[in-house]
XYZ file of C-alpha atoms in Angstrom:
289
model
C 0.000 0.000 0.000
C 1.103 3.563 -0.710
C 2.487 5.346 2.330
C 1.008 8.730 3.213
C 3.747 11.339 3.017
C 1.901 14.429 4.181
C -1.617 15.873 4.595
C -2.140 19.531 3.699
C -5.135 21.563 4.887
C -6.444 24.371 2.728
C -5.367 27.940 3.585
C -7.791 30.833 3.887
C -9.751 31.647 0.766
C -9.537 34.589 -1.601
C -11.410 35.896 -4.620
C -10.255 35.578 -8.213
C -12.002 38.398 -10.021
C -15.549 38.808 -8.729
C -16.761 35.365 -9.774
C -14.569 32.779 -8.086
C -14.182 32.467 -4.293
C -11.275 30.014 -4.143
C -9.023 28.153 -1.754
C -5.706 27.001 -3.182
C -5.557 23.381 -2.021
C -2.002 22.932 -3.274
C 0.638 24.937 -5.112
C 4.238 24.436 -6.190
C 5.481 27.391 -4.143
C 3.822 26.049 -0.981
C 4.573 22.333 -1.269
C 7.699 22.362 -3.450
C 7.601 21.813 -7.202
C 9.521 18.542 -7.068
C 6.983 17.033 -4.620
C 3.931 17.562 -6.843
C 5.376 17.469 -10.387
C 3.900 17.419 -13.024
C 1.136 19.312 -11.200
C 1.507 22.944 -10.184
C -1.613 24.210 -8.450
C -5.221 23.356 -7.635
C -7.896 25.920 -6.755
C -11.274 24.883 -5.350
C -13.949 27.499 -6.067
C -17.111 27.415 -3.984
C -19.526 26.000 -3.325
C -20.992 29.500 -3.327
C -24.524 30.755 -3.998
C -24.674 33.680 -6.406
C -27.745 35.872 -6.632
C -29.233 36.671 -10.061
C -27.470 39.520 -11.843
C -27.357 41.269 -15.194
C -23.588 41.460 -15.657
C -21.626 38.160 -15.718
C -19.161 37.766 -12.886
C -15.730 36.273 -13.460
C -12.190 37.259 -14.305
C -11.218 39.423 -17.256
C -8.581 38.759 -19.870
C -5.171 37.689 -18.614
C -2.176 35.772 -20.016
C -0.586 32.363 -19.398
C 2.521 30.635 -20.732
C 4.301 27.323 -20.127
C 1.572 25.067 -18.716
C -2.054 23.908 -18.996
C -5.185 24.827 -17.059
C -7.874 22.217 -16.418
C -11.278 23.418 -15.199
C -13.836 20.888 -13.933
C -17.316 22.212 -13.134
C -19.348 20.458 -10.433
C -22.215 22.977 -10.352
C -22.924 26.143 -12.302
C -21.934 27.157 -15.810
C -18.943 29.033 -17.259
C -18.011 30.648 -20.554
C -14.476 30.884 -21.905
C -12.771 32.854 -24.697
C -9.117 32.848 -25.685
C -6.723 34.357 -28.192
C -6.404 31.100 -30.139
C -9.974 31.663 -31.297
C -11.325 28.889 -29.104
C -13.984 29.126 -26.476
C -17.215 27.679 -25.293
C -19.592 26.992 -22.450
C -19.112 24.278 -19.845
C -21.609 23.137 -17.236
C -22.091 20.422 -14.659
C -19.612 17.581 -15.193
C -17.860 19.248 -18.137
C -14.122 19.953 -18.316
C -12.149 22.652 -20.121
C -8.515 21.716 -20.860
C -6.527 24.721 -22.101
C -2.915 24.491 -23.254
C -1.263 27.872 -22.787
C 1.960 26.652 -24.410
C 3.879 29.510 -26.010
C 1.322 32.052 -24.809
C -2.392 32.702 -24.616
C -4.805 35.366 -23.390
C -8.199 34.320 -22.087
C -11.105 35.284 -19.866
C -13.533 33.239 -17.785
C -17.016 34.349 -16.735
C -20.245 32.878 -15.489
C -22.478 32.090 -18.452
C -25.280 34.535 -19.239
C -28.052 32.047 -18.301
C -26.349 31.237 -14.965
C -25.825 34.947 -14.316
C -29.498 35.750 -14.886
C -30.829 32.805 -12.899
C -28.240 32.727 -10.133
C -27.386 29.520 -8.308
C -24.612 27.494 -6.770
C -21.143 27.448 -8.325
C -18.527 24.819 -7.518
C -15.498 23.971 -9.622
C -11.809 23.173 -9.464
C -9.004 24.468 -11.635
C -5.810 22.447 -11.946
C -2.539 23.697 -13.424
C -0.429 21.030 -15.151
C 3.173 21.784 -16.054
C 4.564 21.282 -19.554
C 8.012 19.765 -20.163
C 10.562 22.241 -21.532
C 10.325 20.701 -24.995
C 6.587 21.504 -25.110
C 6.493 24.936 -23.469
C 6.716 26.486 -26.933
C 3.827 24.475 -28.349
C 0.938 26.355 -29.927
C -1.942 27.303 -27.661
C -4.863 24.876 -27.811
C -8.206 24.104 -26.180
C -10.146 20.922 -25.455
C -13.816 20.866 -24.444
C -14.529 17.593 -22.626
C -18.278 17.216 -22.201
C -19.678 15.126 -19.375
C -21.307 12.781 -21.888
C -17.867 11.951 -23.332
C -16.161 11.251 -19.989
C -16.359 7.556 -18.964
C -18.211 7.071 -15.679
C -17.176 3.717 -14.217
C -19.417 2.328 -11.444
C -17.644 0.699 -8.521
C -18.601 -2.752 -7.282
C -21.469 -3.206 -4.813
C -22.745 0.354 -5.148
C -19.606 1.811 -3.540
C -19.598 4.820 -5.863
C -18.123 5.761 -9.232
C -14.976 6.980 -10.991
C -15.118 9.436 -13.894
C -12.005 9.178 -16.053
C -11.095 12.667 -17.273
C -7.536 11.729 -18.245
C -5.519 8.533 -18.246
C -6.958 5.067 -17.732
C -9.041 3.412 -15.044
C -9.814 -0.321 -15.318
C -9.581 -0.236 -19.108
C -11.548 2.997 -19.562
C -9.618 5.822 -21.230
C -10.285 9.461 -20.483
C -10.813 11.834 -23.441
C -8.138 14.388 -22.471
C -5.010 14.549 -24.632
C -1.972 15.168 -22.402
C 1.715 15.891 -22.983
C 2.913 13.653 -20.149
C 1.262 10.522 -18.700
C -1.456 11.743 -16.302
C -4.445 10.244 -14.530
C -7.253 12.536 -13.422
C -10.081 10.616 -11.753
C -13.224 12.331 -10.429
C -14.307 9.947 -7.651
C -17.537 9.742 -5.669
C -17.759 7.287 -2.787
C -21.047 6.387 -1.144
C -21.326 6.412 2.626
C -19.411 3.332 3.747
C -18.052 2.852 0.226
C -14.637 1.324 -0.323
C -12.279 1.141 -3.292
C -8.727 0.002 -4.015
C -7.011 2.206 -6.590
C -3.851 1.398 -8.507
C -1.676 4.036 -10.128
C 1.465 3.558 -12.223
C 4.602 2.972 -10.178
C 6.791 6.052 -9.940
C 3.933 8.490 -10.524
C 3.471 11.469 -8.269
C 0.111 10.810 -6.595
C -2.115 13.392 -4.915
C -5.515 12.671 -3.373
C -7.738 15.725 -3.103
C -10.582 15.391 -0.586
C -13.139 18.037 -1.553
C -15.852 17.069 0.927
C -16.732 14.226 3.260
C -14.149 12.120 5.045
C -12.071 9.159 3.933
C -9.939 6.538 5.683
C -6.709 5.858 3.795
C -5.075 2.423 4.049
C -6.901 1.785 7.357
C -4.569 4.303 9.016
C -5.178 7.961 8.155
C -8.498 9.837 8.250
C -8.648 12.889 5.985
C -11.524 15.367 5.848
C -12.748 17.796 3.249
C -10.621 20.484 1.592
C -7.381 18.632 2.182
C -4.670 17.187 -0.049
C -2.714 14.008 0.617
C 0.687 13.305 -0.929
C 2.211 9.824 -1.039
C 5.594 8.186 -1.276
C 6.312 7.268 -4.909
C 7.606 3.654 -4.871
C 4.255 1.933 -4.206
C 1.179 2.058 -6.406
C -1.880 0.756 -4.487
C -4.254 2.817 -2.369
C -7.228 1.710 -0.232
C -9.999 4.232 0.477
C -13.014 3.880 2.775
C -15.600 6.638 3.003
C -17.140 7.560 6.347
C -19.906 9.421 4.504
C -20.635 10.565 0.948
C -17.280 11.781 -0.299
C -16.091 13.763 -3.332
C -12.468 13.153 -4.324
C -9.961 13.838 -7.082
C -7.132 11.383 -7.670
C -4.252 12.940 -9.591
C -1.234 10.940 -10.678
C 1.431 11.857 -13.183
C 4.907 11.129 -14.405
C 7.251 13.653 -12.735
C 8.951 16.250 -14.904
C 12.486 16.440 -13.570
C 13.212 19.997 -14.639
C 13.555 23.359 -12.865
C 10.314 25.231 -12.184
C 10.389 29.019 -12.150
C 7.046 30.756 -11.820
C 5.928 34.359 -11.896
C 2.159 34.870 -11.644
C 0.564 33.431 -14.795
C 3.880 32.242 -16.289
C 5.672 28.978 -15.419
C 8.990 28.339 -17.149
C 12.400 26.764 -16.446
C 14.539 29.839 -15.779
C 14.399 33.495 -14.773
C 15.496 34.445 -18.272
C 12.523 32.599 -19.769
C 10.184 34.371 -17.341
C 11.546 37.749 -18.441
C 11.055 36.730 -22.068
C 7.478 35.590 -21.336
C 6.667 39.007 -19.866
C 8.325 40.850 -22.759
C 6.463 38.771 -25.331
C 3.140 39.418 -23.588
C 3.780 43.148 -23.382
C 4.694 43.256 -27.078
C 1.444 41.534 -28.108
C 2.830 38.163 -29.154
C 0.082 36.240 -27.330
C -2.584 37.644 -29.622
C -5.822 39.172 -28.417
C -9.415 38.181 -27.720
C -10.498 40.401 -30.584
C -8.329 38.559 -33.112
């Protein structure tokens, strides 16, 4: 069984724009880039009840370079635009996988219908690093609709696993990734149990969004926490004390330097300076074409 390395509780929350009340459950500057590679950051937004409004709430246009953002919506509805010409609307169970690559500008807002009706918003946004050889790749966008994401029921009504990326028990997720990654959206019923296996050598992070789970009959972890594990082993036993929402993230580590500055994640200070210069000179394009 995989040995628990550390359990991290979420820090105090903050707002991103006026549409996303978030808590950063993990980040490379807090936990150490080498400990969570190839992952960089995970924000949990909500759950939060928004009143009806006329003007969509969210965050205006801003740049990224050198990594990917992955947005999974649990409740609510978002709209996205970016300088590659891509965009779209994602709702409950949908995922937006954006490759910033060599540079992109985008914005994210509540959809107009959600804005007008109001309601509960809950989502997570994951940042996934790109290897140096792919940091210059062209910006791209994947819309992964809930209907296209395999939902694998667990035995004996214990819950389910949605396979966003990677493979679970022969079911392949629709996301195209640059490095081997598993992203499993897991729901365990009260009293539910599951044994998960991840590739040996992968960095493995278990994100407990709500509920409580017993890990390997030893460690109880409650909502809005992240668990890191030692890398050599590959099997994990989970038992839910009540209905539990989890994310299992595993990925092949990228053994390269990580230098970040706000929305840019590169391999050196020089590359960060170049990323800023390129953004300021308009090389990322614009939302207006």
